[in-house]
Coordinates of C-alpha atoms in Angstrom, one line a residue:
Chain A
M1 CA 29.7 16.3 -28.1
P2 CA 30.7 12.9 -26.8
F3 CA 29.8 13.9 -23.3
V4 CA 26.3 15.0 -24.2
N5 CA 25.8 11.8 -26.2
R6 CA 26.9 9.7 -23.2
L7 CA 24.6 11.7 -21.0
K8 CA 21.7 11.1 -23.4
R9 CA 22.3 7.4 -23.6
H10 CA 22.3 7.1 -19.8
L11 CA 19.4 9.6 -19.2
V12 CA 17.1 6.8 -18.0
V13 CA 19.7 5.5 -15.6
I14 CA 20.4 8.9 -14.2
A15 CA 16.7 9.8 -13.8
G16 CA 16.1 6.4 -12.2
L17 CA 18.9 6.8 -9.7
I18 CA 17.6 10.3 -8.8
T19 CA 14.2 8.7 -8.0
L20 CA 16.0 6.1 -5.9
G21 CA 17.7 8.9 -4.0
Y22 CA 14.4 10.6 -3.4
L23 CA 13.1 7.3 -2.0
L24 CA 16.0 6.7 0.2
L25 CA 16.7 10.3 1.4
P26 CA 14.3 10.1 4.4
N27 CA 15.9 6.8 5.4
I28 CA 19.3 8.3 5.3
V29 CA 18.1 11.3 7.3
V30 CA 16.4 9.0 9.9
T31 CA 19.7 7.1 10.2
V32 CA 21.9 10.2 10.6
F33 CA 19.5 11.8 13.1
S34 CA 19.5 8.7 15.2
F35 CA 23.1 9.8 16.2
N36 CA 21.9 13.3 17.1
K37 CA 21.8 14.9 20.5
P38 CA 19.0 17.4 20.2
K39 CA 18.7 20.4 22.5
G40 CA 14.9 20.7 22.9
R41 CA 12.2 18.1 22.7
F42 CA 12.2 17.9 18.9
N43 CA 14.8 16.1 16.8
Y44 CA 14.6 18.1 13.6
E45 CA 17.8 20.0 13.8
W46 CA 21.3 18.6 13.9
Q47 CA 23.2 19.5 17.1
Q48 CA 25.9 17.1 18.1
F49 CA 27.0 13.5 17.4
S50 CA 26.1 11.1 20.1
T51 CA 25.3 7.4 20.5
D52 CA 23.2 7.8 23.6
A53 CA 20.0 6.7 21.9
W54 CA 21.5 3.6 20.5
K55 CA 22.8 2.6 23.9
D56 CA 19.4 3.0 25.5
P57 CA 16.8 2.4 22.8
C58 CA 14.0 1.8 25.3
G59 CA 14.8 4.9 27.4
V60 CA 11.6 6.6 26.4
A61 CA 8.5 6.0 28.4
D62 CA 5.9 3.8 26.7
M63 CA 7.7 3.5 23.4
C64 CA 9.0 -0.1 23.6
G65 CA 5.6 -1.1 25.1
S66 CA 3.8 0.3 22.0
L67 CA 6.4 -1.4 19.8
S68 CA 5.8 -4.8 21.3
L69 CA 2.1 -4.3 21.1
S70 CA 2.4 -3.5 17.4
L71 CA 4.6 -6.6 16.9
Q72 CA 2.0 -8.8 18.6
I73 CA -0.9 -7.3 16.6
A74 CA 1.1 -7.7 13.3
L75 CA 1.9 -11.3 14.1
W76 CA -1.7 -12.3 14.9
A77 CA -3.1 -10.3 12.0
T78 CA -0.6 -12.0 9.7
V79 CA -1.6 -15.5 10.9
G80 CA -5.3 -14.6 10.6
A81 CA -5.1 -12.9 7.2
T82 CA -2.8 -15.5 5.7
L83 CA -5.0 -18.4 6.8
L84 CA -8.3 -16.9 5.6
G85 CA -6.7 -15.3 2.5
T86 CA -5.0 -18.5 1.3
M87 CA -8.3 -20.5 1.7
I88 CA -10.1 -17.9 -0.4
A89 CA -7.3 -17.8 -3.0
F90 CA -7.5 -21.6 -3.5
A91 CA -11.2 -21.5 -3.7
L92 CA -11.1 -18.8 -6.4
V93 CA -8.4 -20.4 -8.5
R94 CA -9.3 -24.1 -8.2
Y95 CA -13.1 -24.1 -8.3
R96 CA -15.8 -22.8 -10.5
F97 CA -18.8 -21.9 -8.4
R98 CA -21.7 -19.4 -8.4
A99 CA -21.1 -16.0 -6.9
R100 CA -17.5 -16.1 -8.0
G101 CA -17.8 -12.5 -9.4
T102 CA -19.4 -11.2 -6.2
V103 CA -16.6 -12.8 -4.2
N104 CA -14.0 -11.2 -6.5
S105 CA -15.4 -7.8 -6.1
L106 CA -15.7 -8.2 -2.3
I107 CA -12.0 -9.0 -2.3
F108 CA -11.2 -6.1 -4.6
L109 CA -13.2 -3.4 -2.9
P110 CA -11.2 -3.0 0.4
M111 CA -8.1 -2.4 -1.7
A112 CA -9.9 0.3 -3.8
M113 CA -11.3 2.1 -0.8
P114 CA -9.5 5.0 0.9
E115 CA -8.3 3.9 4.3
V116 CA -10.1 6.7 6.1
V117 CA -13.5 5.5 4.7
M118 CA -12.9 1.9 6.0
A119 CA -11.7 3.2 9.3
A120 CA -14.6 5.5 9.8
S121 CA -17.2 2.9 8.8
L122 CA -15.7 0.3 11.1
L123 CA -15.8 2.7 14.0
T124 CA -19.5 3.3 13.4
L125 CA -20.0 -0.4 13.6
F126 CA -18.1 -0.8 16.8
L127 CA -19.8 2.2 18.3
N128 CA -23.2 0.9 17.4
L129 CA -22.4 -2.5 18.9
G130 CA -21.0 -0.9 22.0
A131 CA -17.7 -2.8 21.5
Q132 CA -14.8 -1.9 23.8
L133 CA -12.1 -0.3 21.5
G134 CA -8.6 -1.8 22.0
F135 CA -6.5 -4.8 21.1
W136 CA -9.3 -6.9 19.6
T137 CA -10.9 -4.1 17.5
I138 CA -7.4 -3.3 16.1
L139 CA -6.8 -7.0 15.3
I140 CA -10.2 -7.4 13.7
A141 CA -9.6 -4.3 11.5
H142 CA -6.0 -5.4 10.5
I143 CA -7.1 -8.9 9.5
M144 CA -9.9 -7.3 7.4
F145 CA -7.6 -5.0 5.4
C146 CA -4.7 -7.4 5.0
L147 CA -6.9 -10.2 3.8
S148 CA -7.3 -8.9 0.2
F149 CA -3.6 -8.4 -0.3
V150 CA -2.9 -12.0 0.8
V151 CA -5.6 -13.3 -1.6
V152 CA -4.0 -11.4 -4.5
A153 CA -0.4 -12.6 -3.6
V154 CA -1.4 -16.3 -3.2
K155 CA -3.7 -16.2 -6.2
A156 CA -0.9 -15.1 -8.5
R157 CA 1.2 -18.1 -7.4
V158 CA -1.5 -20.7 -7.5
M159 CA -2.6 -19.6 -10.9
S160 CA 0.8 -20.1 -12.4
M161 CA 1.0 -23.6 -10.8
D162 CA 0.9 -26.6 -13.2
P163 CA -2.1 -28.7 -12.2
R164 CA -0.5 -31.7 -13.9
L165 CA 1.9 -32.0 -10.9
E166 CA -1.0 -32.7 -8.6
E167 CA -2.5 -35.1 -11.2
A168 CA 0.9 -36.9 -11.2
A169 CA 0.8 -37.1 -7.4
R170 CA -2.7 -38.6 -7.6
D171 CA -1.6 -41.1 -10.3
L172 CA 1.2 -42.2 -7.9
Y173 CA -1.6 -43.0 -5.4
A174 CA -1.1 -40.0 -3.1
G175 CA -4.3 -39.3 -1.1
P176 CA -5.8 -35.8 -1.2
V177 CA -4.2 -34.8 2.1
Q178 CA -0.9 -36.2 1.1
T179 CA -1.1 -34.4 -2.3
F180 CA -1.9 -31.2 -0.7
L181 CA 0.8 -31.3 2.0
R182 CA 3.6 -32.8 -0.2
V183 CA 2.9 -31.1 -3.6
T184 CA 0.4 -28.3 -3.5
L185 CA 1.5 -26.5 -0.4
P186 CA 5.3 -26.5 -1.1
I187 CA 4.7 -25.0 -4.6
A188 CA 2.3 -22.4 -3.3
A189 CA 4.6 -21.6 -0.3
P190 CA 6.4 -18.6 -1.9
G191 CA 3.1 -16.9 -2.7
I192 CA 1.8 -17.6 0.8
A193 CA 5.1 -16.2 2.2
A194 CA 4.9 -13.1 0.1
G195 CA 1.3 -12.6 1.2
A196 CA 2.2 -13.1 4.9
L197 CA 5.2 -10.7 4.6
L198 CA 3.0 -8.1 3.0
A199 CA 0.3 -8.5 5.7
F200 CA 2.9 -8.1 8.4
A201 CA 4.3 -5.0 6.9
L202 CA 0.9 -3.5 6.3
S203 CA -0.4 -4.3 9.8
F204 CA 2.8 -3.2 11.6
D205 CA 2.8 0.2 9.7
D206 CA -0.9 1.0 9.7
F207 CA -1.8 4.2 11.2
I208 CA -5.1 5.5 9.8
I209 CA -7.4 2.5 10.5
T210 CA -5.7 1.9 13.9
N211 CA -6.1 5.5 14.9
F212 CA -9.9 5.3 14.5
N213 CA -10.4 1.9 16.1
A214 CA -7.8 1.8 18.9
G215 CA -9.6 3.7 21.6
S216 CA -6.9 4.6 24.2
T217 CA -4.6 1.7 23.1
V218 CA -1.3 3.0 21.6
T219 CA 0.5 1.1 18.9
F220 CA 3.9 2.1 17.6
P221 CA 2.7 4.3 14.7
M222 CA 0.3 6.0 17.1
F223 CA 3.2 6.6 19.5
V224 CA 5.1 8.2 16.6
W225 CA 2.1 10.3 15.7
G226 CA 1.7 11.5 19.2
S227 CA 5.3 12.3 19.5
A228 CA 5.1 14.6 16.4
Q229 CA 3.1 16.9 18.6
R230 CA 4.7 16.4 22.0
G231 CA 8.3 16.1 20.9
T232 CA 10.1 13.3 19.0
P233 CA 12.7 11.4 21.0
V234 CA 15.8 10.3 19.2
Q235 CA 15.0 6.7 20.0
I236 CA 12.3 6.8 17.3
N237 CA 15.0 7.2 14.7
V238 CA 16.9 4.4 16.2
I239 CA 13.9 2.1 15.8
G240 CA 13.3 3.4 12.3
T241 CA 17.0 2.7 11.3
A242 CA 16.9 -0.8 12.9
M243 CA 13.7 -1.7 11.1
F244 CA 15.2 -0.7 7.8
L245 CA 18.3 -2.7 8.4
V246 CA 16.4 -5.8 9.5
A247 CA 14.2 -5.5 6.4
V248 CA 17.2 -5.3 4.1
L249 CA 18.9 -8.3 5.9
L250 CA 15.7 -10.4 5.8
V251 CA 15.2 -9.8 2.0
L252 CA 18.9 -10.5 1.4
A253 CA 18.7 -13.7 3.4
S254 CA 15.6 -14.9 1.6
M255 CA 17.3 -14.2 -1.8
V256 CA 20.4 -16.1 -0.8
I257 CA 18.3 -19.1 0.3
G258 CA 16.3 -18.8 -2.9
N259 CA 19.4 -18.7 -5.0
R260 CA 20.8 -21.8 -3.3
R261 CA 17.6 -23.7 -3.9
T262 CA 17.5 -22.9 -7.6
R263 CA 21.2 -23.9 -7.9
Q264 CA 20.5 -27.2 -6.1
K265 CA 17.7 -27.9 -8.6
S266 CA 19.8 -27.2 -11.6
Chain B
M1 CA 8.0 -37.3 -19.7
A2 CA 6.5 -35.2 -22.5
T3 CA 4.5 -38.1 -23.8
L4 CA 3.1 -38.8 -20.4
T5 CA 1.8 -35.3 -19.7
E6 CA 0.5 -34.8 -23.2
A7 CA -1.5 -38.0 -23.2
P8 CA -5.2 -37.1 -23.0
P9 CA -6.3 -37.7 -19.4
P10 CA -10.1 -38.2 -19.8
L11 CA -11.7 -41.3 -21.3
S12 CA -9.2 -43.3 -19.4
P13 CA -10.3 -46.0 -16.9
A14 CA -9.5 -43.7 -14.1
A15 CA -12.3 -41.4 -15.0
P16 CA -15.2 -43.2 -13.2
E17 CA -13.1 -43.6 -10.1
K18 CA -12.6 -39.8 -10.0
K19 CA -16.3 -39.0 -10.0
P20 CA -17.4 -39.7 -6.4
P21 CA -14.9 -37.4 -4.7
R22 CA -15.9 -34.6 -7.1
K23 CA -19.5 -34.9 -5.9
R24 CA -18.5 -34.8 -2.3
G25 CA -16.2 -31.9 -3.2
R26 CA -18.9 -29.7 -4.6
L27 CA -19.2 -27.9 -1.2
V28 CA -15.4 -27.6 -0.8
P29 CA -15.1 -24.1 -2.3
Y30 CA -17.8 -22.7 -0.1
W31 CA -16.2 -24.1 3.0
L32 CA -12.9 -22.6 1.9
L33 CA -14.5 -19.2 1.3
L34 CA -16.8 -19.1 4.3
P35 CA -14.5 -17.8 7.1
G36 CA -12.8 -15.1 5.0
I37 CA -15.9 -13.9 3.2
L38 CA -17.8 -13.8 6.5
W39 CA -15.0 -11.7 7.9
L40 CA -15.2 -9.3 5.0
L41 CA -19.0 -9.2 5.2
V42 CA -19.2 -8.5 8.9
F43 CA -16.2 -6.1 9.1
F44 CA -16.2 -4.5 5.7
A45 CA -19.7 -4.6 4.1
L46 CA -21.8 -4.3 7.3
P47 CA -19.9 -1.2 8.5
M48 CA -20.6 0.5 5.2
I49 CA -24.3 -0.1 5.9
Y50 CA -24.0 1.2 9.4
Q51 CA -22.2 4.3 8.1
A52 CA -24.9 4.9 5.5
S53 CA -27.5 4.8 8.2
T54 CA -25.4 7.1 10.5
S55 CA -25.1 9.6 7.7
V56 CA -28.9 10.2 7.7
Q57 CA -29.3 10.4 11.5
T58 CA -29.9 13.4 13.6
G59 CA -29.5 13.9 17.3
S60 CA -26.7 14.6 19.7
L61 CA -24.2 12.6 21.7
E62 CA -26.1 13.1 24.9
E63 CA -29.6 12.3 23.6
G64 CA -28.5 9.6 21.1
Y65 CA -29.0 9.5 17.4
K66 CA -32.1 8.5 15.4
V67 CA -32.5 7.7 11.7
T68 CA -34.5 10.6 10.4
W69 CA -33.5 10.4 6.7
H70 CA -32.0 13.8 7.1
F71 CA -30.3 14.0 3.7
A72 CA -29.5 17.7 4.3
T73 CA -26.4 16.6 6.2
Y74 CA -24.9 15.7 2.8
W75 CA -25.7 19.0 1.3
D76 CA -24.4 20.9 4.4
A77 CA -21.2 18.8 4.5
L78 CA -20.6 19.4 0.8
S79 CA -21.2 23.1 0.9
E80 CA -19.0 23.6 4.0
Y81 CA -16.1 21.4 3.0
W82 CA -15.9 21.6 -0.8
P83 CA -12.6 23.4 -0.7
Q84 CA -11.1 20.4 1.2
F85 CA -12.6 18.0 -1.3
L86 CA -11.2 20.0 -4.2
R87 CA -7.8 20.2 -2.5
S88 CA -7.7 16.4 -1.9
V89 CA -8.4 15.7 -5.6
A90 CA -5.9 18.3 -6.7
Y91 CA -3.1 17.2 -4.3
A92 CA -3.7 13.5 -5.1
A93 CA -3.7 14.2 -8.8
A94 CA -0.5 16.2 -8.6
A95 CA 1.2 13.5 -6.5
T96 CA 0.0 10.8 -9.0
V97 CA 1.5 12.6 -12.0
L98 CA 4.7 13.2 -10.1
C99 CA 4.8 9.5 -9.1
L100 CA 4.4 8.5 -12.7
V101 CA 7.1 10.9 -13.9
L102 CA 9.5 9.9 -11.2
G103 CA 8.6 6.3 -10.9
Y104 CA 8.7 5.4 -14.6
P105 CA 12.5 5.8 -15.1
L106 CA 13.3 3.8 -12.0
A107 CA 10.9 1.0 -13.0
Y108 CA 12.5 1.1 -16.5
L109 CA 15.9 1.0 -15.0
I110 CA 15.1 -2.0 -12.9
A111 CA 13.4 -3.9 -15.7
F112 CA 15.9 -3.3 -18.5
R113 CA 19.2 -1.6 -17.4
A114 CA 20.0 -2.7 -13.9
G115 CA 21.7 -6.0 -14.8
R116 CA 23.2 -7.6 -11.7
W117 CA 22.1 -4.6 -9.6
R118 CA 18.5 -5.4 -10.1
N119 CA 18.0 -7.3 -6.9
L120 CA 19.7 -4.6 -4.8
I121 CA 17.6 -1.8 -6.3
M122 CA 14.5 -3.9 -5.7
I123 CA 15.4 -4.3 -2.1
L124 CA 16.0 -0.6 -1.7
V125 CA 12.6 0.1 -3.2
I126 CA 10.8 -2.4 -0.9
A127 CA 12.8 -2.1 2.4
P128 CA 11.4 1.4 3.3
F129 CA 8.0 -0.4 3.5
F130 CA 9.2 -2.0 6.7
T131 CA 10.3 1.3 8.3
S132 CA 7.4 3.1 9.8
F133 CA 6.1 5.5 7.1
L134 CA 5.3 8.0 9.9
I135 CA 9.0 8.2 10.9
R136 CA 10.0 8.7 7.3
T137 CA 7.3 11.4 6.8
L138 CA 8.6 13.2 9.9
A139 CA 12.1 13.1 8.3
W140 CA 10.7 15.3 5.5
K141 CA 10.2 18.0 8.2
T142 CA 14.0 17.9 8.7
I143 CA 14.7 17.8 4.9
L144 CA 12.4 20.7 4.1
S145 CA 13.1 22.8 7.2
D146 CA 13.4 26.5 6.8
S147 CA 17.1 26.7 7.4
G148 CA 17.9 23.4 5.6
P149 CA 19.9 23.0 2.4
V150 CA 16.8 22.3 0.2
V151 CA 15.1 25.5 1.0
G152 CA 18.4 27.4 0.8
A153 CA 19.1 26.0 -2.7
L154 CA 15.6 26.7 -4.0
N155 CA 15.9 30.2 -2.6
T156 CA 19.3 30.9 -4.3
L157 CA 17.9 29.6 -7.6
H158 CA 14.8 31.9 -7.1
V159 CA 12.6 28.8 -7.5
L160 CA 10.6 29.7 -4.4
D161 CA 9.7 33.1 -5.9
V162 CA 8.0 31.4 -8.8
T163 CA 6.3 28.7 -6.7
S164 CA 5.1 31.4 -4.2
W165 CA 3.7 33.4 -7.0
L166 CA 1.9 30.2 -8.1
G167 CA 0.6 29.7 -4.6
W168 CA 2.4 26.4 -4.0
T169 CA 4.7 27.9 -1.3
S170 CA 4.5 31.0 0.8
G171 CA 7.5 33.4 1.1
D172 CA 10.7 31.5 1.6
R173 CA 9.1 28.5 3.4
V174 CA 8.4 25.1 2.0
L175 CA 7.1 23.4 5.1
A176 CA 3.4 24.1 5.9
T177 CA 2.7 24.7 2.2
P178 CA 0.9 22.7 -0.6
L179 CA 4.3 21.9 -2.1
A180 CA 5.4 20.1 1.1
V181 CA 2.2 18.1 1.3
V182 CA 2.4 17.0 -2.4
C183 CA 6.1 16.2 -1.9
G184 CA 5.2 14.0 1.1
L185 CA 2.3 12.3 -0.8
T186 CA 4.5 11.6 -3.8
Y187 CA 7.2 10.1 -1.6
N188 CA 4.8 8.0 0.4
F189 CA 3.0 6.4 -2.6
L190 CA 5.9 6.2 -5.0
P191 CA 6.5 2.5 -4.4
F192 CA 2.9 1.7 -5.2
M193 CA 3.6 3.2 -8.6
I194 CA 7.0 1.6 -9.2
L195 CA 6.0 -2.0 -8.4
P196 CA 3.1 -2.3 -10.9
L197 CA 5.1 -0.4 -13.5
Y198 CA 8.0 -2.8 -13.1
T199 CA 5.8 -5.8 -13.3
S200 CA 4.3 -4.8 -16.6
L201 CA 7.6 -3.5 -18.0
E202 CA 9.4 -6.8 -17.1
R203 CA 6.8 -8.8 -19.1
I204 CA 7.8 -6.9 -22.3
D205 CA 9.9 -9.0 -24.7
G206 CA 13.3 -7.3 -25.1
R207 CA 13.3 -8.5 -28.8
L208 CA 10.5 -6.0 -29.5
H209 CA 13.0 -3.2 -28.7
E210 CA 15.5 -4.7 -31.0
A211 CA 12.9 -5.1 -33.7
A212 CA 11.9 -1.4 -33.4
G213 CA 15.6 -0.5 -33.6
D214 CA 16.0 -2.7 -36.7
L215 CA 13.1 -0.8 -38.3
Y216 CA 15.1 2.5 -37.8
A217 CA 13.0 3.7 -34.8
K218 CA 14.8 6.2 -32.7
P219 CA 14.9 5.4 -28.9
L220 CA 12.2 8.0 -28.2
T221 CA 10.0 6.6 -30.9
T222 CA 10.5 3.1 -29.6
F223 CA 9.5 4.2 -26.2
R224 CA 6.4 6.1 -27.5
R225 CA 5.2 3.5 -29.9
V226 CA 6.3 0.2 -28.3
T227 CA 7.3 0.4 -24.6
F228 CA 4.8 2.8 -23.2
P229 CA 1.7 1.3 -24.8
L230 CA 2.7 -2.1 -23.6
S231 CA 3.2 -0.9 -20.1
M232 CA -0.3 0.6 -19.9
P233 CA -1.7 -2.0 -17.5
G234 CA 1.1 -1.0 -15.1
V235 CA 0.4 2.7 -15.6
V236 CA -3.3 2.2 -14.9
S237 CA -2.9 0.1 -11.8
G238 CA -0.1 2.3 -10.6
T239 CA -2.0 5.5 -10.9
L240 CA -5.0 3.9 -9.2
L241 CA -2.9 2.6 -6.3
T242 CA -1.4 6.1 -5.9
F243 CA -4.4 8.3 -6.4
I244 CA -6.9 6.5 -4.2
P245 CA -4.9 6.3 -1.0
A246 CA -3.5 9.8 -1.6
A247 CA -6.9 11.3 -1.9
G248 CA -7.9 9.9 1.5
D249 CA -4.7 10.5 3.3
Y250 CA -4.5 13.0 6.2
V251 CA -1.1 12.2 7.6
N252 CA 1.0 14.2 5.1
A253 CA -1.4 17.2 5.3
E254 CA -1.2 17.1 9.1
L255 CA 2.5 16.6 9.5
L256 CA 3.9 18.7 6.6
G257 CA 1.0 21.1 6.0
S258 CA -0.9 23.8 7.8
T259 CA -4.6 24.6 8.3
D260 CA -4.6 26.0 4.8
T261 CA -3.7 22.6 3.3
R262 CA -6.2 20.5 5.1
M263 CA -7.5 17.6 3.0
I264 CA -10.9 15.8 3.3
G265 CA -9.2 13.1 5.4
N266 CA -8.3 15.6 8.0
V267 CA -11.9 16.8 8.2
I268 CA -13.3 13.3 8.5
Q269 CA -10.8 12.5 11.2
T270 CA -11.5 15.7 13.2
Q271 CA -15.3 15.3 12.8
F272 CA -15.1 11.6 13.9
L273 CA -12.6 11.7 16.7
R274 CA -12.6 15.2 18.1
V275 CA -15.9 17.0 17.2
L276 CA -17.8 13.7 17.5
D277 CA -20.3 14.8 14.9
Y278 CA -20.9 11.3 13.5
P279 CA -23.6 12.1 10.9
T280 CA -21.4 14.8 9.2
A281 CA -18.3 12.6 9.3
A282 CA -20.2 9.6 7.9
A283 CA -21.7 11.8 5.1
L284 CA -18.3 13.2 4.2
S285 CA -16.7 9.8 4.1
F286 CA -19.6 8.5 1.9
I287 CA -19.2 11.4 -0.5
L288 CA -15.4 10.7 -0.7
M289 CA -16.1 7.0 -1.4
A290 CA -18.7 7.8 -4.1
A291 CA -16.5 10.4 -5.7
I292 CA -13.5 8.0 -5.9
L293 CA -15.6 5.1 -7.2
L294 CA -17.0 7.4 -9.9
M295 CA -13.6 8.8 -10.9
V296 CA -12.1 5.3 -11.0
T297 CA -14.9 3.8 -13.1
F298 CA -14.6 6.8 -15.5
Y299 CA -10.8 6.5 -15.7
I300 CA -10.9 2.7 -16.3
R301 CA -13.4 3.2 -19.1
R302 CA -11.5 6.0 -20.7
S303 CA -8.1 4.2 -20.6
G304 CA -9.9 1.3 -22.2
T305 CA -7.9 -1.2 -20.1
E306 CA -10.7 -3.3 -18.8
D307 CA -9.6 -6.1 -21.0
L308 CA -5.9 -5.4 -20.4
V309 CA -6.0 -5.8 -16.6

């Protein structure tokens, strides 16, 4: 029974790898089907190998426009949410003040609320105010739901920070601004970066809240949604594959830089 | 160095000098909070109030709506759409359990067994976040297609006969059935289960496993008595992070399901954006919110992790 015993010992590893396969299967399918040449409007069945879509990724009407709109919104939403969220995180960790509990639950609630509820309620607000739905309403909504995630990410980092480092800076006659810029901010930076990255990914990928508050403006996820009814161009798979590759490369690069930093320190 | 940091800082001559900035700084937290909290109040809390008022209005699009405290909307919405509510809870619960069963081994693998592969596996778990989830959900249409290998294999193994008898699939199809929707939900929210599980597993001291082994505990006993209880905070936050968004989701039910698998999110979306029956839509979304808050409170109480989180 040595084989069965070995199987038993590695059961967790096997089960884990199966889950990993389940997670990556759609990405593999997306990549493979980006080289497909479909017969009809839908790209659900394998027909023939072709690199046409990779040669002409913007060959579909409106797709790249929606992509650049999504990138712009994600960028501004990241800037807004990171700025506001970092300030809140510092206030929560560094100061004792009244209404701290209320603030904490106001931060927690958007994360514990189904997206469709937030989306619908925000739409009722905009409808009541007679606001023009479009770029600005999407941006407002995205900053709103990314904010809490940034707070959580930055809070975790600031909480684990040693306050004695700042005391040391002050003892060495650094002013408050200097202490903040030269000591506090660099230490908090990984948390802020993680929050910003999360905000970017959440905003770029959001469909439900955008769908309610976009009016006739079309972001990339909304374009994909529409194409599921009208017919999915192969170019969508090209974009999906490229996004996956860029994400992997970005994370790898950040790890390499991080490793080099730690090696330099030691 | 150690003596410097361990020296008691107060009562030193520096103390009186520190006082003035503290007084001036009393308002600092409020200034830091103001913009962000204002944002959340105006664009999160205020909309909830607007929605509450919308849900008790009557009228029509042409004539306009008025608050008439028409609470019957709630009753009508609930009596008409209770199947969709039940379905949402059932699908979300099934997806949550599946996420836990599938996600735990992977989180365990990353935390204890991955060694130098740990970073790579982490990247592979996180990277799909950056690919549009809609594109990935559409890929399931290909994977589960009627003539595809998955359906073929399930058919050969006669699994579909059993699942069809249970009502999870219909005939020899998987697409457009509850099974496809639950599969999509499980897939979409799996990372939200894996990451908190991993965080809490990683905190466990490996020596506890050794200690359990030294005390003649079998691997399974070690898991049941040591590892799993210590990972409870991750289990609780993971199940919440999976269940809540899954219960409100309408993307999977729309793309992978049929009219028979509509969830409450689909109804809210249709009422709001197509039928334009705002009071009913607002009432439905309020019921969903209340139901989820109730379930979550009950769950947190029951799992007794208030002090653990």
